[in-house]
Coordinates of N, CA, C and O in Angstrom, one line a residue:
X234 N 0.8 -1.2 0.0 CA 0.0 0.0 0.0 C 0.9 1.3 0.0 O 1.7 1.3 0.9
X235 N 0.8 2.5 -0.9 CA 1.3 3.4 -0.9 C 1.1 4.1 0.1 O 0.1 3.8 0.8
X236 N 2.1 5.3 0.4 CA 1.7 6.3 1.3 C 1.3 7.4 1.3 O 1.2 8.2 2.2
X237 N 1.0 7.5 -0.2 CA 1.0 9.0 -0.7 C -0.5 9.2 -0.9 O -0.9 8.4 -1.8
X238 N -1.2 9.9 -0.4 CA -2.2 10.4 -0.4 C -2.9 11.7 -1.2 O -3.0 12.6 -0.4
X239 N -3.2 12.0 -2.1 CA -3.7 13.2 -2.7 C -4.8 13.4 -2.2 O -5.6 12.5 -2.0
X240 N -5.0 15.2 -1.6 CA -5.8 15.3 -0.8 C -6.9 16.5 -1.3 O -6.5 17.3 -2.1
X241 N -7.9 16.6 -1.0 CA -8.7 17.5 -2.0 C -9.6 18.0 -1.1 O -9.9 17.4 -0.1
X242 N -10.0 19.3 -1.2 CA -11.3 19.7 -0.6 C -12.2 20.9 -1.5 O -11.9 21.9 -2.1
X243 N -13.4 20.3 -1.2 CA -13.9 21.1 -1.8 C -15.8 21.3 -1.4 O -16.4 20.5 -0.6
X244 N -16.4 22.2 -2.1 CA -17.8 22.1 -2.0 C -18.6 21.2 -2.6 O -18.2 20.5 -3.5
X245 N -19.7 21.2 -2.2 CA -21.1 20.1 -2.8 C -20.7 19.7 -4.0 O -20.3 18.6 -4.3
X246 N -21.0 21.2 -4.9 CA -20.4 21.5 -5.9 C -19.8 20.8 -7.0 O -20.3 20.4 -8.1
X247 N -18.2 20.6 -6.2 CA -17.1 20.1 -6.7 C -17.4 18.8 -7.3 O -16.9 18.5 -8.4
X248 N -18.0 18.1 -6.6 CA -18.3 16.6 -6.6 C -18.9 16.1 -8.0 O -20.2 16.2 -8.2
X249 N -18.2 15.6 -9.1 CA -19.0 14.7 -10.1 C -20.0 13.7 -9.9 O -20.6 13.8 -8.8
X250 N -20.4 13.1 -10.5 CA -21.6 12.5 -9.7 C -20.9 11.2 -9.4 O -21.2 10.8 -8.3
X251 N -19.9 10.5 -10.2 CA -19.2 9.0 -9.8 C -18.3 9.7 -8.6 O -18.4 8.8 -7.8
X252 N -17.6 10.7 -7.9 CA -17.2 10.8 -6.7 C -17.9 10.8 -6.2 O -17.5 10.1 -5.3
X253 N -19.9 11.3 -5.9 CA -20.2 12.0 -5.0 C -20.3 10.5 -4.5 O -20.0 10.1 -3.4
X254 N -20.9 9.4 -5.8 CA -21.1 7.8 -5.8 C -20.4 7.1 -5.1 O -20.8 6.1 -4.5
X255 N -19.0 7.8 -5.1 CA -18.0 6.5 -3.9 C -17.6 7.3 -2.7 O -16.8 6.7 -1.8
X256 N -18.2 8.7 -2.5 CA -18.0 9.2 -1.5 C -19.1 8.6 -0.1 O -18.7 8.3 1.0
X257 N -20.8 8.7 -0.8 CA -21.5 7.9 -0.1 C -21.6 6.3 -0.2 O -22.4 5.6 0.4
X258 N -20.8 6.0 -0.9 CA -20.4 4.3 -1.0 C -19.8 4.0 0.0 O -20.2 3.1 0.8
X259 N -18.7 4.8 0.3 CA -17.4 4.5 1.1 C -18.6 4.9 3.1 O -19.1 4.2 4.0
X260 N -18.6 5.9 3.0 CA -19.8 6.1 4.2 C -20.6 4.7 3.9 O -19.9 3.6 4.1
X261 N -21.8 4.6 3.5 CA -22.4 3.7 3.9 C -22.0 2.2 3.9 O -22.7 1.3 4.4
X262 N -20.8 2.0 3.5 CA -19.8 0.8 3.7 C -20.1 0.6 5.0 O -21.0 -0.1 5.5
X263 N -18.9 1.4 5.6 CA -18.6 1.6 6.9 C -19.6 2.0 7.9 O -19.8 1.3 8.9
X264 N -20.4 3.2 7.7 CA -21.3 3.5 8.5 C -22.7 2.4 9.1 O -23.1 2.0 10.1
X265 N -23.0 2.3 7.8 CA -24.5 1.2 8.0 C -24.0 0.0 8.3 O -24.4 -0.7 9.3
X266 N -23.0 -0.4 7.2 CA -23.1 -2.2 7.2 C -22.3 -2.7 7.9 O -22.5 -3.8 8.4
X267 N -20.9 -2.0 8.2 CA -20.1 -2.5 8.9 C -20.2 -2.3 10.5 O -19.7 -3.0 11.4
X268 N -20.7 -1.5 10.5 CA -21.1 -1.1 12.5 C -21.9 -1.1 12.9 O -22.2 -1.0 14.0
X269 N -22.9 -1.4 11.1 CA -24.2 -1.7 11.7 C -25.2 -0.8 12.8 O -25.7 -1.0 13.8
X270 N -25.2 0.2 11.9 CA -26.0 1.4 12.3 C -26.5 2.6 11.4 O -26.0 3.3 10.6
X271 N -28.0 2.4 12.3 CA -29.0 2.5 11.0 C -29.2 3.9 11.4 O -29.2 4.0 12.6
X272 N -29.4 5.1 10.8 CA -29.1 6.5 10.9 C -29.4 7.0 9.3 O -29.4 6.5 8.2
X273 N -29.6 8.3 9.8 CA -29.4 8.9 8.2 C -28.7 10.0 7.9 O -28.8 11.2 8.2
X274 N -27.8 9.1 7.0 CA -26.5 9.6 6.4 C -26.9 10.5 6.0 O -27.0 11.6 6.7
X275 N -27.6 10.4 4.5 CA -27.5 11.8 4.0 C -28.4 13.0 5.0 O -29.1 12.4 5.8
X276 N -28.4 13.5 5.1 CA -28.7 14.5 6.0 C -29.2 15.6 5.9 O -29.9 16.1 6.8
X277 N -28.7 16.3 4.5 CA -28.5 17.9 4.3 C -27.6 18.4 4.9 O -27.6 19.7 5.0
X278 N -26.7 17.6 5.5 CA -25.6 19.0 6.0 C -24.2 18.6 4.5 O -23.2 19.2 4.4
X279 N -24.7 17.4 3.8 CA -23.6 17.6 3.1 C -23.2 18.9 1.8 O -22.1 19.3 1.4
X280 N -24.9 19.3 1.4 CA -24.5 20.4 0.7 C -24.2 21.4 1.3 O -23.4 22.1 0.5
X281 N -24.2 22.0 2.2 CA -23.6 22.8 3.0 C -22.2 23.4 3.5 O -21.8 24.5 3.8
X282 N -21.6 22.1 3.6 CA -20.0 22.0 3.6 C -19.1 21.4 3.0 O -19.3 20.7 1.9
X283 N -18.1 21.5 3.6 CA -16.6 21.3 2.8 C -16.6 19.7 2.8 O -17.3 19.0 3.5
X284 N -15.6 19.0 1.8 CA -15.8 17.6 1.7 C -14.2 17.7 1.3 O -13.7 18.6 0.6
X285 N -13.6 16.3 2.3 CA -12.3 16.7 2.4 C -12.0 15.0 1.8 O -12.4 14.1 2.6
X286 N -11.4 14.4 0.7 CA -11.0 13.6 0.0 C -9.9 13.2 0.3 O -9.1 14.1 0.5
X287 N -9.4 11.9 0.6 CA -8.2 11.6 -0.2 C -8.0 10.0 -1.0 O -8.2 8.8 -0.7
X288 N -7.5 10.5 -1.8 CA -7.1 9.1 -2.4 C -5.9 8.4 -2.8 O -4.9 9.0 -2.6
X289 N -5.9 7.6 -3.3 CA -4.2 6.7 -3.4 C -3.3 6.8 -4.8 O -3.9 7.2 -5.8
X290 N -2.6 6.6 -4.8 CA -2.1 6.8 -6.3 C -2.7 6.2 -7.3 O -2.3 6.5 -8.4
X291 N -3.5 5.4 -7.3 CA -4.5 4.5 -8.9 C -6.1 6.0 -8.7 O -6.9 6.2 -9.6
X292 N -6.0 6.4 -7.7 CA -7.5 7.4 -7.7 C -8.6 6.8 -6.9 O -9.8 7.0 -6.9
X293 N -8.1 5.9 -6.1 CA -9.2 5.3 -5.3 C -9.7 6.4 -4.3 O -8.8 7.3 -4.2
X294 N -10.6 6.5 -3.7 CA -11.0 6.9 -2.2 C -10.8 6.4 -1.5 O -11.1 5.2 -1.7
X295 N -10.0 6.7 -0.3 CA -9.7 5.3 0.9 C -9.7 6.6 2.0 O -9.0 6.4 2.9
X296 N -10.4 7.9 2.0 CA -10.3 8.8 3.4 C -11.2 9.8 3.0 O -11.3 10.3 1.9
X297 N -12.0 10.1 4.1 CA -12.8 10.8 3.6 C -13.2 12.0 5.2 O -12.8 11.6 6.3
X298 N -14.0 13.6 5.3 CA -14.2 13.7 6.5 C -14.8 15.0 5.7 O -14.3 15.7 4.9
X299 N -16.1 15.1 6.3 CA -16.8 16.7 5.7 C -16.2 17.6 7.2 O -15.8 17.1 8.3
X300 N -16.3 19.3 6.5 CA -15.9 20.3 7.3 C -17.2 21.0 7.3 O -17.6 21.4 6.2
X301 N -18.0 21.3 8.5 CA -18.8 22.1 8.8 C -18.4 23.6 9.5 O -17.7 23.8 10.4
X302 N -19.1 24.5 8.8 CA -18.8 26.0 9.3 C -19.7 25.8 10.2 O -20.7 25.1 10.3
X303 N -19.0 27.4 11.5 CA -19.6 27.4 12.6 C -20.8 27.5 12.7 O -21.4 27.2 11.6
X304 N -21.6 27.8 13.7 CA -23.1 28.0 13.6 C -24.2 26.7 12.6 O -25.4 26.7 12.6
X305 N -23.5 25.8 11.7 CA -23.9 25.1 11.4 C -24.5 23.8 11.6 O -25.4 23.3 10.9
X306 N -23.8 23.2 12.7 CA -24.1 22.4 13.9 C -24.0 23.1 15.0 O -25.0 23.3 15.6
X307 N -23.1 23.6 15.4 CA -22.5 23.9 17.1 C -22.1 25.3 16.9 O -21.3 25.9 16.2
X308 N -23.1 25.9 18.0 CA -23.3 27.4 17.7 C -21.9 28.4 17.6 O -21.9 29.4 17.0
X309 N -20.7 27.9 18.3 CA -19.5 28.5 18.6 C -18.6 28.2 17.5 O -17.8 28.9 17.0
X310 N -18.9 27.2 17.3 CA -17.4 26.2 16.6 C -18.1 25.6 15.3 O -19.3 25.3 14.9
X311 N -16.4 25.4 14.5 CA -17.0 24.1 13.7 C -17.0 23.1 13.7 O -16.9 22.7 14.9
X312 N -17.0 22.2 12.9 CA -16.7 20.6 13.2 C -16.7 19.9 12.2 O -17.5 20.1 11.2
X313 N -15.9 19.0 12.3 CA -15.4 17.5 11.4 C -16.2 16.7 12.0 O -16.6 16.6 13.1
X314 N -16.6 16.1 10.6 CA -17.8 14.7 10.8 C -17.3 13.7 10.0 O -16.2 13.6 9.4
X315 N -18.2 12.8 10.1 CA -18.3 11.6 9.1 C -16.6 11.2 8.2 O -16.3 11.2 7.0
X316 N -15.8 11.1 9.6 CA -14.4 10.6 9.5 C -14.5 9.1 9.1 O -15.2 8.3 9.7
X317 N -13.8 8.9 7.9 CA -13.9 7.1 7.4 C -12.5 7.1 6.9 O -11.8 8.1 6.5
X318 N -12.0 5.9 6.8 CA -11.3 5.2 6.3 C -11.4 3.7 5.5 O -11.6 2.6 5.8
X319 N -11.2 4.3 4.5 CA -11.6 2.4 3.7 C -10.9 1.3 4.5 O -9.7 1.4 4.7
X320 N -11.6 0.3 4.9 CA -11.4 -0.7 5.8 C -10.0 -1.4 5.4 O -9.4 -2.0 6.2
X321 N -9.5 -1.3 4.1 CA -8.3 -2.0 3.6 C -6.8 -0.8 4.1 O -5.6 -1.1 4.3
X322 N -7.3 0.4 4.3 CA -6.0 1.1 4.8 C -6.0 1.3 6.2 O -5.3 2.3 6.6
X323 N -6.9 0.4 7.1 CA -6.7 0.9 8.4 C -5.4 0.4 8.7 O -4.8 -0.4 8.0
X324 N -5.0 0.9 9.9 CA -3.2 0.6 10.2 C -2.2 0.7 9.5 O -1.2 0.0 9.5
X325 N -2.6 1.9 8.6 CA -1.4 2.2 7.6 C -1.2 4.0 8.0 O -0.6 4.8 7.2
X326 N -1.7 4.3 8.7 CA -1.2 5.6 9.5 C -2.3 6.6 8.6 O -2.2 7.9 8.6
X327 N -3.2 6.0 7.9 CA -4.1 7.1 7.0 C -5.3 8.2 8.0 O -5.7 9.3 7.8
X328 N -5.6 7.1 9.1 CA -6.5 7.7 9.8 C -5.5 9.3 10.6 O -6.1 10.3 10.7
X329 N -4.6 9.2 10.8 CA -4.0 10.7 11.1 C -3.9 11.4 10.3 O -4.1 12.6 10.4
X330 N -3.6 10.7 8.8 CA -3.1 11.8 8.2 C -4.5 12.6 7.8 O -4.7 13.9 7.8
X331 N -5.5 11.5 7.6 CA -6.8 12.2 7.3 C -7.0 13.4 8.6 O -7.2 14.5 8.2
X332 N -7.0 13.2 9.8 CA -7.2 13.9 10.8 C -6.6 15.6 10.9 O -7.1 16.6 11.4
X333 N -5.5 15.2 10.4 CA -4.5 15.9 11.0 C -4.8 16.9 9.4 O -5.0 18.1 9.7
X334 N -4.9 16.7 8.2 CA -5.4 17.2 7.3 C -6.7 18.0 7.3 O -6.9 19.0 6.8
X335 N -7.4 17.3 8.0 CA -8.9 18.4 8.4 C -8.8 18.8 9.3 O -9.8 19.4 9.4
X336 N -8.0 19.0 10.5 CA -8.0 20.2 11.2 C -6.9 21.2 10.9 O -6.9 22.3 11.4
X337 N -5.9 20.7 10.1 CA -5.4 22.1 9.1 C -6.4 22.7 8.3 O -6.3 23.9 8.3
X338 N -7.6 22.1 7.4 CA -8.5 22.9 6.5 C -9.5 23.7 7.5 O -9.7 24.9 7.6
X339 N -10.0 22.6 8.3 CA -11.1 23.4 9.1 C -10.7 25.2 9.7 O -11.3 26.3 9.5
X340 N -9.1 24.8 10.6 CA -8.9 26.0 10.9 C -8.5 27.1 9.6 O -8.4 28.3 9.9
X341 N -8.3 26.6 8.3 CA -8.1 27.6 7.0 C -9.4 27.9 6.8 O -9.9 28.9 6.3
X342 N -9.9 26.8 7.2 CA -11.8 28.0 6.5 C -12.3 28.2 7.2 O -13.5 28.1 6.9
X343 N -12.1 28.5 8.6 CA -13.1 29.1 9.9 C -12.2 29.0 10.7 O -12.1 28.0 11.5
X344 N -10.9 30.4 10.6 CA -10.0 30.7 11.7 C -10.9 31.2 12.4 O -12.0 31.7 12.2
X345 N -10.2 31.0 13.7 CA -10.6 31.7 14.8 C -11.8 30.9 15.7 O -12.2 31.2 16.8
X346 N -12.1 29.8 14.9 CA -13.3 28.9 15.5 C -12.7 27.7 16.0 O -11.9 27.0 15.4
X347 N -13.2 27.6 17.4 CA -12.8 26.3 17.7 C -13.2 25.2 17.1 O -14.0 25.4 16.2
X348 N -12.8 23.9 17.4 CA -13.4 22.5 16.6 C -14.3 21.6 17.4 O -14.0 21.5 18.6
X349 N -15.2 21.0 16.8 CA -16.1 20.0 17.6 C -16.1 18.9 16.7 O -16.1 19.0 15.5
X350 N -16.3 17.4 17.4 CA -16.8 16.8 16.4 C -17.2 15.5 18.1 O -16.7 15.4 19.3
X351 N -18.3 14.9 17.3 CA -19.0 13.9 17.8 C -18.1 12.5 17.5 O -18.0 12.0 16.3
X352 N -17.5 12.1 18.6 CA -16.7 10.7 18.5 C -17.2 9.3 19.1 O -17.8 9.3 20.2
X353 N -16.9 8.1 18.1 CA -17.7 6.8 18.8 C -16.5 7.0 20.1 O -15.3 7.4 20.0
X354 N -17.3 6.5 21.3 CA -16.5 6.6 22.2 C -15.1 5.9 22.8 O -14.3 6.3 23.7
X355 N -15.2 4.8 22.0 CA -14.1 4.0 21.7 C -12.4 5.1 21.3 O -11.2 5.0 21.8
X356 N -13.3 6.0 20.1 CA -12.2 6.7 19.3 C -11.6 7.9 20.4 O -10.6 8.5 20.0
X357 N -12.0 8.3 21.6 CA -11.7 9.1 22.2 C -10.3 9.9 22.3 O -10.1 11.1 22.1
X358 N -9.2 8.7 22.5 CA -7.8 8.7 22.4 C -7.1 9.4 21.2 O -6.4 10.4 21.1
X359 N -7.7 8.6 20.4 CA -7.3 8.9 18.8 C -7.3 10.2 18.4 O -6.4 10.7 17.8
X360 N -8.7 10.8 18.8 CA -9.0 12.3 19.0 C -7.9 13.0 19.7 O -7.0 13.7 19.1
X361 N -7.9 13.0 20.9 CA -6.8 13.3 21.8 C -5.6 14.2 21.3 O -5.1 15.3 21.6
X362 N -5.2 12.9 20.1 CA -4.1 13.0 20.0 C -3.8 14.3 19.2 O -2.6 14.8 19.3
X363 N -4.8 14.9 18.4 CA -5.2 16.1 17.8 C -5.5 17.4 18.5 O -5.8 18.5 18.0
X364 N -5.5 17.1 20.4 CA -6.2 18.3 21.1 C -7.8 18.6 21.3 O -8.4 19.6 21.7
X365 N -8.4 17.4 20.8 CA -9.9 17.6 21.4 C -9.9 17.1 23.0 O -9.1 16.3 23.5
X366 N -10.8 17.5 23.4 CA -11.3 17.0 24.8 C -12.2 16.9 24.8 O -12.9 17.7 24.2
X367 N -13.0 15.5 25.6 CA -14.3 15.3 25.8 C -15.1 16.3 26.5 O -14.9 16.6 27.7
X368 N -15.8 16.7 25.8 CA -17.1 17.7 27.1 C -18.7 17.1 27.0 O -19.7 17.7 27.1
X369 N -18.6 16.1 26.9 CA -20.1 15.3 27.1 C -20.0 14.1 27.8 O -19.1 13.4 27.5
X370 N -21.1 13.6 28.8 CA -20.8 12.6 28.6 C -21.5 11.4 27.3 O -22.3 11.7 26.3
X371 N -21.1 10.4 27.7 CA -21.7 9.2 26.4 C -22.8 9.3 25.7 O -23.5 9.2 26.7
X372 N -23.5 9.3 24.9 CA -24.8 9.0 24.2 C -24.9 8.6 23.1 O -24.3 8.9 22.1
X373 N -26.0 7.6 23.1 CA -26.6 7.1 21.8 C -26.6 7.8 20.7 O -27.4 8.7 20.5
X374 N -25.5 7.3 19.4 CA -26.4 7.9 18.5 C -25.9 6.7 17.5 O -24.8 6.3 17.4
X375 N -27.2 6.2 16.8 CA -27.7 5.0 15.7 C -27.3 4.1 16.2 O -27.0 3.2 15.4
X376 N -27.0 3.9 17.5 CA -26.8 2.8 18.3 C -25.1 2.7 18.4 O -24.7 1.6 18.2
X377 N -24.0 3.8 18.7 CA -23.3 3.1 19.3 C -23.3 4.4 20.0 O -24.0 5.4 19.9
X378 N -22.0 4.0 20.9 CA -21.7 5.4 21.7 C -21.1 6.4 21.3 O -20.0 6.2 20.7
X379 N -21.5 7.6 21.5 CA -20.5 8.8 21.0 C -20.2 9.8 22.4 O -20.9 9.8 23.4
X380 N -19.4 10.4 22.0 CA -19.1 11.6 23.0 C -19.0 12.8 22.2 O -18.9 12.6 21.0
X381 N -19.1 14.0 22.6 CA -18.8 15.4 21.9 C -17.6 15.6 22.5 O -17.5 15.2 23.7
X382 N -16.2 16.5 21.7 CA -15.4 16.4 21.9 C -15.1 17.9 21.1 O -15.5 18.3 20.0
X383 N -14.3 18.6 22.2 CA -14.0 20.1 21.1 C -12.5 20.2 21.6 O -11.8 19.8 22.5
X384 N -12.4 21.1 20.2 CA -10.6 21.2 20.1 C -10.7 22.9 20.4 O -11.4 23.6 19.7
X385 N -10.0 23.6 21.4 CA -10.1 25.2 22.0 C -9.1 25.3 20.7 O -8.5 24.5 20.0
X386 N -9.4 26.7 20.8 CA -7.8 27.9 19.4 C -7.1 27.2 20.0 O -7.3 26.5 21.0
X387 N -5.7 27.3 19.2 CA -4.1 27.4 19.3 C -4.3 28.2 20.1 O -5.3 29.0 19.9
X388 N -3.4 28.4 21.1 CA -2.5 29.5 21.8 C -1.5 30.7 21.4 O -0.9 31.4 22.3

């Protein structure tokens, strides 16, 4: 597996219709069938925000994470959602880079706003390691556990 990642972000917009195809392929992979939790994806917050891509050197999708502007969910802050990784690159260090890539965009397109995102609570650590802290406790959501988790400004 390569390591090289091409990374993209962009609006609703941007999206062809065979990306927007393997963008919600790759979600409902992972989301519905694999964790087996029934929710609804599409939502309407996807036309609204930023959609942060990446793929491998043949053009596959294997990373994915939309950027929400503030007041869009969370009246102060923005937030990173619907964080995936194609199930064939987990433990290949992709899940950071994806991470670590959307909280460099989020803070380019909504300086000055802190970050929030809703984490299965399992992922807590992983978060961490980015500077979020948990400020919720546990709750249901499509049946597993999540926590709310915000990342304060840089200093």
């Amino acid at each position: 597996m390569a390591s090289f990642i091409q990374w993209q972000c962009h609006r609703f917009d941007g999206f062809t219709l065979l990306t927007l195809y393997e963008m919600l392929q790759l979600r409902g992979r992972v989301f519905v069938v694999e964790q087996r939790s029934i929710y609804e994806d599409i939502d309407g917050t996807d036309l609204d925000c930023w959609h942060l891509t990446g793929r491998d050197g043949q053009g596959r999708l294997v990373a994915y994470a939309r950027l929400i502007a503030p007041e869009q969910k969370y009246p102060d802050a923005a937030a990173i959602g619907r964080v995936v990784v194609e199930p064939d690159w987990r433990g290949s260090g992709i899940g950071r880079q994806l991470m670590a890539e959307a909280v460099l965009r989020t803070a380019r397109l909504f300086p000055g706003a802190p970050m929030m995102l809703s984490a299965q609570a399992y992922a807590q650590d992983f978060y961490a390691h980015f500077g979020f802290e948990r400020v919720s406790e546990p709750y249901d959501d499509g049946g597993i556990l999540h926590v709310d988790m915000r990342r304060p400004l840089d200093e």
